[in-house]
JSON list of C-alpha atoms in Angstrom, two decimals:
[
{"chain": "A", "resi": 8, "resn": "LYS", "atom": "CA", "xyz": [18.33, -20.70, -1.68]},
{"chain": "A", "resi": 9, "resn": "PHE", "atom": "CA", "xyz": [17.40, -19.11, 1.64]},
{"chain": "A", "resi": 10, "resn": "LYS", "atom": "CA", "xyz": [16.70, -22.45, 3.34]},
{"chain": "A", "resi": 11, "resn": "VAL", "atom": "CA", "xyz": [13.85, -21.32, 5.57]},
{"chain": "A", "resi": 12, "resn": "PRO", "atom": "CA", "xyz": [11.03, -23.57, 6.81]},
{"chain": "A", "resi": 13, "resn": "LYS", "atom": "CA", "xyz": [8.05, -23.93, 4.48]},
{"chain": "A", "resi": 14, "resn": "ASP", "atom": "CA", "xyz": [5.67, -22.77, 7.22]},
{"chain": "A", "resi": 15, "resn": "SER", "atom": "CA", "xyz": [7.68, -19.61, 7.93]},
{"chain": "A", "resi": 16, "resn": "VAL", "atom": "CA", "xyz": [6.22, -16.12, 7.63]},
{"chain": "A", "resi": 17, "resn": "ARG", "atom": "CA", "xyz": [8.49, -14.09, 5.36]},
{"chain": "A", "resi": 18, "resn": "VAL", "atom": "CA", "xyz": [8.59, -10.29, 5.54]},
{"chain": "A", "resi": 19, "resn": "GLY", "atom": "CA", "xyz": [10.95, -8.53, 3.20]},
{"chain": "A", "resi": 20, "resn": "MET", "atom": "CA", "xyz": [12.12, -5.37, 1.58]},
{"chain": "A", "resi": 21, "resn": "ILE", "atom": "CA", "xyz": [14.05, -4.74, -1.62]},
{"chain": "A", "resi": 22, "resn": "GLY", "atom": "CA", "xyz": [16.09, -1.59, -2.13]},
{"chain": "A", "resi": 23, "resn": "ARG", "atom": "CA", "xyz": [19.54, -0.20, -2.59]},
{"chain": "A", "resi": 24, "resn": "VAL", "atom": "CA", "xyz": [21.35, 0.17, 0.71]},
{"chain": "A", "resi": 25, "resn": "ASN", "atom": "CA", "xyz": [21.71, 3.93, 1.09]},
{"chain": "A", "resi": 26, "resn": "ALA", "atom": "CA", "xyz": [20.89, 6.75, 3.48]},
{"chain": "A", "resi": 27, "resn": "TRP", "atom": "CA", "xyz": [17.14, 6.88, 2.85]},
{"chain": "A", "resi": 28, "resn": "LYS", "atom": "CA", "xyz": [15.82, 3.50, 1.64]},
{"chain": "A", "resi": 29, "resn": "GLY", "atom": "CA", "xyz": [15.14, 2.66, 5.28]},
{"chain": "A", "resi": 30, "resn": "GLN", "atom": "CA", "xyz": [16.92, -0.60, 6.01]},
{"chain": "A", "resi": 31, "resn": "MET", "atom": "CA", "xyz": [17.52, 0.52, 9.61]},
{"chain": "A", "resi": 32, "resn": "ASP", "atom": "CA", "xyz": [13.87, 1.54, 10.01]},
{"chain": "A", "resi": 33, "resn": "PHE", "atom": "CA", "xyz": [12.86, -1.87, 8.67]},
{"chain": "A", "resi": 34, "resn": "LEU", "atom": "CA", "xyz": [15.04, -3.57, 11.28]},
{"chain": "A", "resi": 35, "resn": "LYS", "atom": "CA", "xyz": [13.84, -1.32, 14.10]},
{"chain": "A", "resi": 36, "resn": "ALA", "atom": "CA", "xyz": [10.24, -2.06, 13.09]},
{"chain": "A", "resi": 37, "resn": "ALA", "atom": "CA", "xyz": [10.44, -5.78, 12.37]},
{"chain": "A", "resi": 38, "resn": "ALA", "atom": "CA", "xyz": [13.34, -7.24, 14.38]},
{"chain": "A", "resi": 39, "resn": "PRO", "atom": "CA", "xyz": [11.52, -6.90, 17.74]},
{"chain": "A", "resi": 40, "resn": "LEU", "atom": "CA", "xyz": [8.71, -9.06, 16.29]},
{"chain": "A", "resi": 41, "resn": "LEU", "atom": "CA", "xyz": [11.10, -12.01, 16.01]},
{"chain": "A", "resi": 42, "resn": "GLU", "atom": "CA", "xyz": [10.89, -12.50, 19.79]},
{"chain": "A", "resi": 43, "resn": "LYS", "atom": "CA", "xyz": [7.18, -13.38, 19.77]},
{"chain": "A", "resi": 44, "resn": "GLN", "atom": "CA", "xyz": [7.03, -14.86, 16.28]},
{"chain": "A", "resi": 45, "resn": "PRO", "atom": "CA", "xyz": [9.25, -17.97, 16.06]},
{"chain": "A", "resi": 46, "resn": "LYS", "atom": "CA", "xyz": [8.23, -18.62, 12.44]},
{"chain": "A", "resi": 47, "resn": "LEU", "atom": "CA", "xyz": [9.06, -15.08, 11.29]},
{"chain": "A", "resi": 48, "resn": "TYR", "atom": "CA", "xyz": [11.99, -14.46, 8.94]},
{"chain": "A", "resi": 49, "resn": "LEU", "atom": "CA", "xyz": [13.11, -11.04, 7.72]},
{"chain": "A", "resi": 50, "resn": "PHE", "atom": "CA", "xyz": [14.77, -10.33, 4.36]},
{"chain": "A", "resi": 51, "resn": "LEU", "atom": "CA", "xyz": [16.73, -7.29, 3.23]},
{"chain": "A", "resi": 52, "resn": "VAL", "atom": "CA", "xyz": [17.65, -7.47, -0.45]},
{"chain": "A", "resi": 53, "resn": "GLY", "atom": "CA", "xyz": [19.77, -4.89, -2.22]},
{"chain": "A", "resi": 54, "resn": "GLY", "atom": "CA", "xyz": [23.28, -3.86, -3.06]},
{"chain": "A", "resi": 55, "resn": "VAL", "atom": "CA", "xyz": [25.32, -0.71, -2.59]},
{"chain": "A", "resi": 56, "resn": "PHE", "atom": "CA", "xyz": [26.88, 1.75, -4.99]},
{"chain": "A", "resi": 57, "resn": "LYS", "atom": "CA", "xyz": [30.61, 1.36, -5.56]},
{"chain": "A", "resi": 58, "resn": "GLY", "atom": "CA", "xyz": [32.44, 3.30, -2.89]},
{"chain": "A", "resi": 59, "resn": "GLU", "atom": "CA", "xyz": [29.64, 2.86, -0.35]},
{"chain": "A", "resi": 60, "resn": "GLU", "atom": "CA", "xyz": [30.44, -0.71, 0.69]},
{"chain": "A", "resi": 61, "resn": "GLN", "atom": "CA", "xyz": [30.77, 0.48, 4.30]},
{"chain": "A", "resi": 62, "resn": "ARG", "atom": "CA", "xyz": [26.97, 0.87, 4.41]},
{"chain": "A", "resi": 63, "resn": "MET", "atom": "CA", "xyz": [26.54, -2.88, 3.88]},
{"chain": "A", "resi": 64, "resn": "VAL", "atom": "CA", "xyz": [29.27, -3.69, 6.41]},
{"chain": "A", "resi": 65, "resn": "ALA", "atom": "CA", "xyz": [27.57, -1.47, 9.01]},
{"chain": "A", "resi": 66, "resn": "LEU", "atom": "CA", "xyz": [24.18, -3.03, 8.28]},
{"chain": "A", "resi": 67, "resn": "LYS", "atom": "CA", "xyz": [25.54, -6.56, 8.69]},
{"chain": "A", "resi": 68, "resn": "GLN", "atom": "CA", "xyz": [27.31, -5.59, 11.92]},
{"chain": "A", "resi": 69, "resn": "PHE", "atom": "CA", "xyz": [24.08, -4.13, 13.29]},
{"chain": "A", "resi": 70, "resn": "VAL", "atom": "CA", "xyz": [22.15, -7.29, 12.41]},
{"chain": "A", "resi": 71, "resn": "ALA", "atom": "CA", "xyz": [24.82, -9.51, 13.99]},
{"chain": "A", "resi": 72, "resn": "GLY", "atom": "CA", "xyz": [24.17, -7.77, 17.32]},
{"chain": "A", "resi": 73, "resn": "LEU", "atom": "CA", "xyz": [20.41, -8.31, 17.26]},
{"chain": "A", "resi": 74, "resn": "PRO", "atom": "CA", "xyz": [18.63, -11.14, 19.08]},
{"chain": "A", "resi": 75, "resn": "HIS", "atom": "CA", "xyz": [17.46, -13.83, 16.66]},
{"chain": "A", "resi": 76, "resn": "HIS", "atom": "CA", "xyz": [19.79, -12.47, 13.96]},
{"chain": "A", "resi": 77, "resn": "GLU", "atom": "CA", "xyz": [19.88, -15.95, 12.42]},
{"chain": "A", "resi": 78, "resn": "ARG", "atom": "CA", "xyz": [16.36, -15.22, 11.12]},
{"chain": "A", "resi": 79, "resn": "ILE", "atom": "CA", "xyz": [17.41, -11.97, 9.43]},
{"chain": "A", "resi": 80, "resn": "ILE", "atom": "CA", "xyz": [18.72, -12.62, 5.95]},
{"chain": "A", "resi": 81, "resn": "ILE", "atom": "CA", "xyz": [20.64, -10.02, 3.98]},
{"chain": "A", "resi": 82, "resn": "SER", "atom": "CA", "xyz": [21.08, -10.63, 0.28]},
{"chain": "A", "resi": 83, "resn": "ASP", "atom": "CA", "xyz": [22.97, -8.55, -2.24]},
{"chain": "A", "resi": 84, "resn": "PHE", "atom": "CA", "xyz": [21.27, -7.21, -5.38]},
{"chain": "A", "resi": 85, "resn": "ARG", "atom": "CA", "xyz": [19.30, -9.82, -7.30]},
{"chain": "A", "resi": 86, "resn": "ASN", "atom": "CA", "xyz": [17.66, -9.60, -10.71]},
{"chain": "A", "resi": 87, "resn": "ASP", "atom": "CA", "xyz": [14.87, -12.06, -9.94]},
{"chain": "A", "resi": 88, "resn": "THR", "atom": "CA", "xyz": [12.58, -9.71, -8.04]},
{"chain": "A", "resi": 89, "resn": "PRO", "atom": "CA", "xyz": [9.36, -11.49, -9.16]},
{"chain": "A", "resi": 90, "resn": "ASN", "atom": "CA", "xyz": [10.66, -14.63, -7.43]},
{"chain": "A", "resi": 91, "resn": "LEU", "atom": "CA", "xyz": [11.40, -12.63, -4.29]},
{"chain": "A", "resi": 92, "resn": "HIS", "atom": "CA", "xyz": [7.97, -11.00, -4.23]},
{"chain": "A", "resi": 93, "resn": "ASN", "atom": "CA", "xyz": [6.34, -14.39, -4.67]},
{"chain": "A", "resi": 94, "resn": "PHE", "atom": "CA", "xyz": [8.47, -15.71, -1.82]},
{"chain": "A", "resi": 95, "resn": "PHE", "atom": "CA", "xyz": [7.55, -12.92, 0.62]},
{"chain": "A", "resi": 96, "resn": "ASP", "atom": "CA", "xyz": [4.29, -12.97, 2.56]},
{"chain": "A", "resi": 97, "resn": "VAL", "atom": "CA", "xyz": [4.45, -9.23, 3.25]},
{"chain": "A", "resi": 98, "resn": "PHE", "atom": "CA", "xyz": [6.40, -6.56, 1.39]},
{"chain": "A", "resi": 99, "resn": "VAL", "atom": "CA", "xyz": [7.69, -3.51, 3.29]},
{"chain": "A", "resi": 100, "resn": "LEU", "atom": "CA", "xyz": [8.80, -0.17, 1.86]},
{"chain": "A", "resi": 101, "resn": "PRO", "atom": "CA", "xyz": [10.45, 1.71, 4.75]},
{"chain": "A", "resi": 102, "resn": "SER", "atom": "CA", "xyz": [11.85, 4.68, 2.77]},
{"chain": "A", "resi": 103, "resn": "THR", "atom": "CA", "xyz": [12.57, 7.47, 5.23]},
{"chain": "A", "resi": 104, "resn": "ARG", "atom": "CA", "xyz": [12.13, 10.13, 2.54]},
{"chain": "A", "resi": 105, "resn": "PRO", "atom": "CA", "xyz": [9.23, 10.24, 0.09]},
{"chain": "A", "resi": 106, "resn": "ASP", "atom": "CA", "xyz": [9.97, 7.89, -2.81]},
{"chain": "A", "resi": 107, "resn": "PRO", "atom": "CA", "xyz": [8.18, 9.40, -5.84]},
{"chain": "A", "resi": 108, "resn": "LEU", "atom": "CA", "xyz": [7.60, 6.17, -7.78]},
{"chain": "A", "resi": 109, "resn": "PRO", "atom": "CA", "xyz": [8.60, 3.04, -5.86]},
{"chain": "A", "resi": 110, "resn": "THR", "atom": "CA", "xyz": [8.32, 0.43, -8.59]},
{"chain": "A", "resi": 111, "resn": "VAL", "atom": "CA", "xyz": [9.08, -2.32, -6.06]},
{"chain": "A", "resi": 112, "resn": "VAL", "atom": "CA", "xyz": [5.64, -1.63, -4.58]},
{"chain": "A", "resi": 113, "resn": "LEU", "atom": "CA", "xyz": [3.99, -2.14, -7.96]},
{"chain": "A", "resi": 114, "resn": "GLU", "atom": "CA", "xyz": [5.99, -5.35, -8.41]},
{"chain": "A", "resi": 115, "resn": "ALA", "atom": "CA", "xyz": [4.83, -6.59, -5.00]},
{"chain": "A", "resi": 116, "resn": "MET", "atom": "CA", "xyz": [1.23, -5.73, -5.88]},
{"chain": "A", "resi": 117, "resn": "ALA", "atom": "CA", "xyz": [1.54, -7.54, -9.22]},
{"chain": "A", "resi": 118, "resn": "THR", "atom": "CA", "xyz": [2.43, -10.72, -7.33]},
{"chain": "A", "resi": 119, "resn": "GLY", "atom": "CA", "xyz": [-0.52, -10.32, -4.98]},
{"chain": "A", "resi": 120, "resn": "ARG", "atom": "CA", "xyz": [1.31, -9.19, -1.87]},
{"chain": "A", "resi": 121, "resn": "PRO", "atom": "CA", "xyz": [0.10, -6.82, 0.84]},
{"chain": "A", "resi": 122, "resn": "VAL", "atom": "CA", "xyz": [2.35, -3.79, 1.33]},
{"chain": "A", "resi": 123, "resn": "VAL", "atom": "CA", "xyz": [3.39, -1.94, 4.48]},
{"chain": "A", "resi": 124, "resn": "GLY", "atom": "CA", "xyz": [5.12, 1.42, 4.26]},
{"chain": "A", "resi": 125, "resn": "TYR", "atom": "CA", "xyz": [5.35, 4.96, 5.48]},
{"chain": "A", "resi": 126, "resn": "GLN", "atom": "CA", "xyz": [2.53, 7.27, 4.48]},
{"chain": "A", "resi": 127, "resn": "HIS", "atom": "CA", "xyz": [4.44, 9.60, 2.16]},
{"chain": "A", "resi": 128, "resn": "GLY", "atom": "CA", "xyz": [5.51, 9.72, -1.46]},
{"chain": "A", "resi": 129, "resn": "GLY", "atom": "CA", "xyz": [4.24, 7.59, -4.32]},
{"chain": "A", "resi": 130, "resn": "ILE", "atom": "CA", "xyz": [3.23, 4.65, -2.12]},
{"chain": "A", "resi": 131, "resn": "THR", "atom": "CA", "xyz": [0.20, 6.66, -1.00]},
{"chain": "A", "resi": 132, "resn": "GLU", "atom": "CA", "xyz": [-1.13, 6.51, -4.56]},
{"chain": "A", "resi": 133, "resn": "MET", "atom": "CA", "xyz": [-0.44, 2.80, -4.91]},
{"chain": "A", "resi": 134, "resn": "VAL", "atom": "CA", "xyz": [-1.58, 1.50, -1.54]},
{"chain": "A", "resi": 135, "resn": "GLU", "atom": "CA", "xyz": [-5.15, 2.11, -0.51]},
{"chain": "A", "resi": 136, "resn": "LYS", "atom": "CA", "xyz": [-4.81, 2.06, 3.26]},
{"chain": "A", "resi": 137, "resn": "ASN", "atom": "CA", "xyz": [-6.50, -0.93, 4.92]},
{"chain": "A", "resi": 138, "resn": "ARG", "atom": "CA", "xyz": [-7.43, -2.35, 1.52]},
{"chain": "A", "resi": 139, "resn": "ASN", "atom": "CA", "xyz": [-4.23, -3.62, -0.08]},
{"chain": "A", "resi": 140, "resn": "GLY", "atom": "CA", "xyz": [-1.78, -2.54, 2.58]},
{"chain": "A", "resi": 141, "resn": "LEU", "atom": "CA", "xyz": [-1.10, -0.60, 5.74]},
{"chain": "A", "resi": 142, "resn": "LEU", "atom": "CA", "xyz": [0.62, 2.77, 6.08]},
{"chain": "A", "resi": 143, "resn": "ALA", "atom": "CA", "xyz": [2.30, 4.21, 9.15]},
{"chain": "A", "resi": 144, "resn": "ARG", "atom": "CA", "xyz": [3.25, 7.74, 10.11]},
{"chain": "A", "resi": 145, "resn": "PRO", "atom": "CA", "xyz": [6.57, 8.53, 8.37]},
{"chain": "A", "resi": 146, "resn": "ASN", "atom": "CA", "xyz": [9.78, 7.74, 10.21]},
{"chain": "A", "resi": 147, "resn": "ASP", "atom": "CA", "xyz": [8.09, 5.96, 13.10]},
{"chain": "A", "resi": 148, "resn": "PRO", "atom": "CA", "xyz": [9.46, 2.40, 13.15]},
{"chain": "A", "resi": 149, "resn": "ASN", "atom": "CA", "xyz": [7.34, 1.49, 16.18]},
{"chain": "A", "resi": 150, "resn": "LEU", "atom": "CA", "xyz": [4.12, 2.25, 14.28]},
{"chain": "A", "resi": 151, "resn": "MET", "atom": "CA", "xyz": [5.44, 0.45, 11.22]},
{"chain": "A", "resi": 152, "resn": "GLY", "atom": "CA", "xyz": [6.19, -2.55, 13.42]},
{"chain": "A", "resi": 153, "resn": "ASN", "atom": "CA", "xyz": [2.59, -2.51, 14.67]},
{"chain": "A", "resi": 154, "resn": "GLU", "atom": "CA", "xyz": [1.32, -2.56, 11.07]},
{"chain": "A", "resi": 155, "resn": "ILE", "atom": "CA", "xyz": [3.65, -5.41, 10.10]},
{"chain": "A", "resi": 156, "resn": "SER", "atom": "CA", "xyz": [2.55, -7.33, 13.20]},
{"chain": "A", "resi": 157, "resn": "LYS", "atom": "CA", "xyz": [-1.12, -7.05, 12.21]},
{"chain": "A", "resi": 158, "resn": "LEU", "atom": "CA", "xyz": [-0.39, -8.88, 8.95]},
{"chain": "A", "resi": 159, "resn": "ILE", "atom": "CA", "xyz": [1.92, -11.44, 10.51]},
{"chain": "A", "resi": 160, "resn": "ASN", "atom": "CA", "xyz": [-0.81, -12.40, 12.96]},
{"chain": "A", "resi": 161, "resn": "ASP", "atom": "CA", "xyz": [-3.64, -12.54, 10.43]},
{"chain": "A", "resi": 162, "resn": "PRO", "atom": "CA", "xyz": [-3.02, -14.82, 7.42]},
{"chain": "A", "resi": 163, "resn": "ASP", "atom": "CA", "xyz": [-6.59, -14.28, 6.18]},
{"chain": "A", "resi": 164, "resn": "GLN", "atom": "CA", "xyz": [-6.04, -10.51, 6.09]},
{"chain": "A", "resi": 165, "resn": "ARG", "atom": "CA", "xyz": [-2.74, -11.04, 4.26]},
{"chain": "A", "resi": 166, "resn": "GLN", "atom": "CA", "xyz": [-4.59, -13.05, 1.64]},
{"chain": "A", "resi": 167, "resn": "ILE", "atom": "CA", "xyz": [-7.40, -10.50, 1.26]},
{"chain": "A", "resi": 168, "resn": "MET", "atom": "CA", "xyz": [-5.02, -7.55, 1.02]},
{"chain": "A", "resi": 169, "resn": "GLY", "atom": "CA", "xyz": [-2.77, -9.47, -1.37]},
{"chain": "A", "resi": 170, "resn": "ASN", "atom": "CA", "xyz": [-5.72, -10.17, -3.68]},
{"chain": "A", "resi": 171, "resn": "ASN", "atom": "CA", "xyz": [-6.71, -6.51, -3.45]},
{"chain": "A", "resi": 172, "resn": "SER", "atom": "CA", "xyz": [-3.14, -5.52, -4.38]},
{"chain": "A", "resi": 173, "resn": "LEU", "atom": "CA", "xyz": [-3.29, -7.60, -7.54]},
{"chain": "A", "resi": 174, "resn": "ILE", "atom": "CA", "xyz": [-6.68, -6.14, -8.51]},
{"chain": "A", "resi": 175, "resn": "ARG", "atom": "CA", "xyz": [-5.54, -2.57, -7.81]},
{"chain": "A", "resi": 176, "resn": "GLN", "atom": "CA", "xyz": [-2.29, -3.02, -9.75]},
{"chain": "A", "resi": 177, "resn": "LYS", "atom": "CA", "xyz": [-4.14, -4.33, -12.81]},
{"chain": "A", "resi": 178, "resn": "GLU", "atom": "CA", "xyz": [-6.83, -1.65, -12.65]},
{"chain": "A", "resi": 179, "resn": "TYR", "atom": "CA", "xyz": [-4.64, 1.41, -12.11]},
{"chain": "A", "resi": 180, "resn": "PHE", "atom": "CA", "xyz": [-0.99, 0.59, -12.79]},
{"chain": "A", "resi": 181, "resn": "SER", "atom": "CA", "xyz": [-0.81, -2.07, -15.50]},
{"chain": "A", "resi": 182, "resn": "LEU", "atom": "CA", "xyz": [0.37, -1.52, -19.06]},
{"chain": "A", "resi": 183, "resn": "PHE", "atom": "CA", "xyz": [-3.24, -2.04, -20.20]},
{"chain": "A", "resi": 184, "resn": "SER", "atom": "CA", "xyz": [-4.56, 0.72, -17.92]},
{"chain": "A", "resi": 185, "resn": "TYR", "atom": "CA", "xyz": [-1.72, 3.03, -19.00]},
{"chain": "A", "resi": 186, "resn": "ILE", "atom": "CA", "xyz": [-2.55, 2.57, -22.70]},
{"chain": "A", "resi": 187, "resn": "LYS", "atom": "CA", "xyz": [-6.28, 2.91, -22.03]},
{"chain": "A", "resi": 188, "resn": "ASN", "atom": "CA", "xyz": [-5.79, 6.17, -20.13]},
{"chain": "A", "resi": 189, "resn": "PHE", "atom": "CA", "xyz": [-3.54, 7.62, -22.83]},
{"chain": "A", "resi": 190, "resn": "SER", "atom": "CA", "xyz": [-6.03, 6.60, -25.52]},
{"chain": "A", "resi": 191, "resn": "ASN", "atom": "CA", "xyz": [-8.82, 8.34, -23.62]},
{"chain": "A", "resi": 192, "resn": "VAL", "atom": "CA", "xyz": [-6.78, 11.56, -23.43]},
{"chain": "A", "resi": 193, "resn": "TYR", "atom": "CA", "xyz": [-6.13, 11.49, -27.19]},
{"chain": "A", "resi": 194, "resn": "ARG", "atom": "CA", "xyz": [-9.78, 10.68, -27.91]},
{"chain": "A", "resi": 195, "resn": "ILE", "atom": "CA", "xyz": [-10.93, 13.64, -25.79]},
{"chain": "A", "resi": 196, "resn": "ASN", "atom": "CA", "xyz": [-8.42, 16.00, -27.41]},
{"chain": "A", "resi": 197, "resn": "LEU", "atom": "CA", "xyz": [-9.40, 14.92, -30.94]},
{"chain": "A", "resi": 198, "resn": "LYS", "atom": "CA", "xyz": [-13.06, 15.60, -30.17]},
{"chain": "A", "resi": 199, "resn": "GLY", "atom": "CA", "xyz": [-12.27, 18.96, -28.59]}
]
């Protein structure tokens, strides 16, 4: 659907377009990388709430004014997020406020993708820094851009971190681990 080259490097985010999901931070962090990375494509996926359509218009206008904007793809809400995560090489969560439980991060981990985000909120429990992803100081797009760049430039590290994401998701955040942990709590309480 997106018609990008097979050898492209695809960095994307998924989230509702609103005041704090961080689409502008994502662009400020990643769009400058397009200059030195001719195979890089950026993806912003997510819709807006009714009555807030102006947010999407403003986002598209901003992108249209950027160099290499033809390699920045904006897609409305989609219900095939596993396909998107499998399509991305790197997943980014640029929320400018702490997101308590960003399920999109768990979805990215479940498809074996490395994650880049700001070091606040629930992502800090999901991403073990330098193991299955990279975390930057909150609300600093320049630092986030540096972290994204590290993964763009190192396909081996992307693969290692992606594998670590899958392992970490299964061990700590899967349905199996959830049931096991609940069972252990009940077992302890019944003995007590």
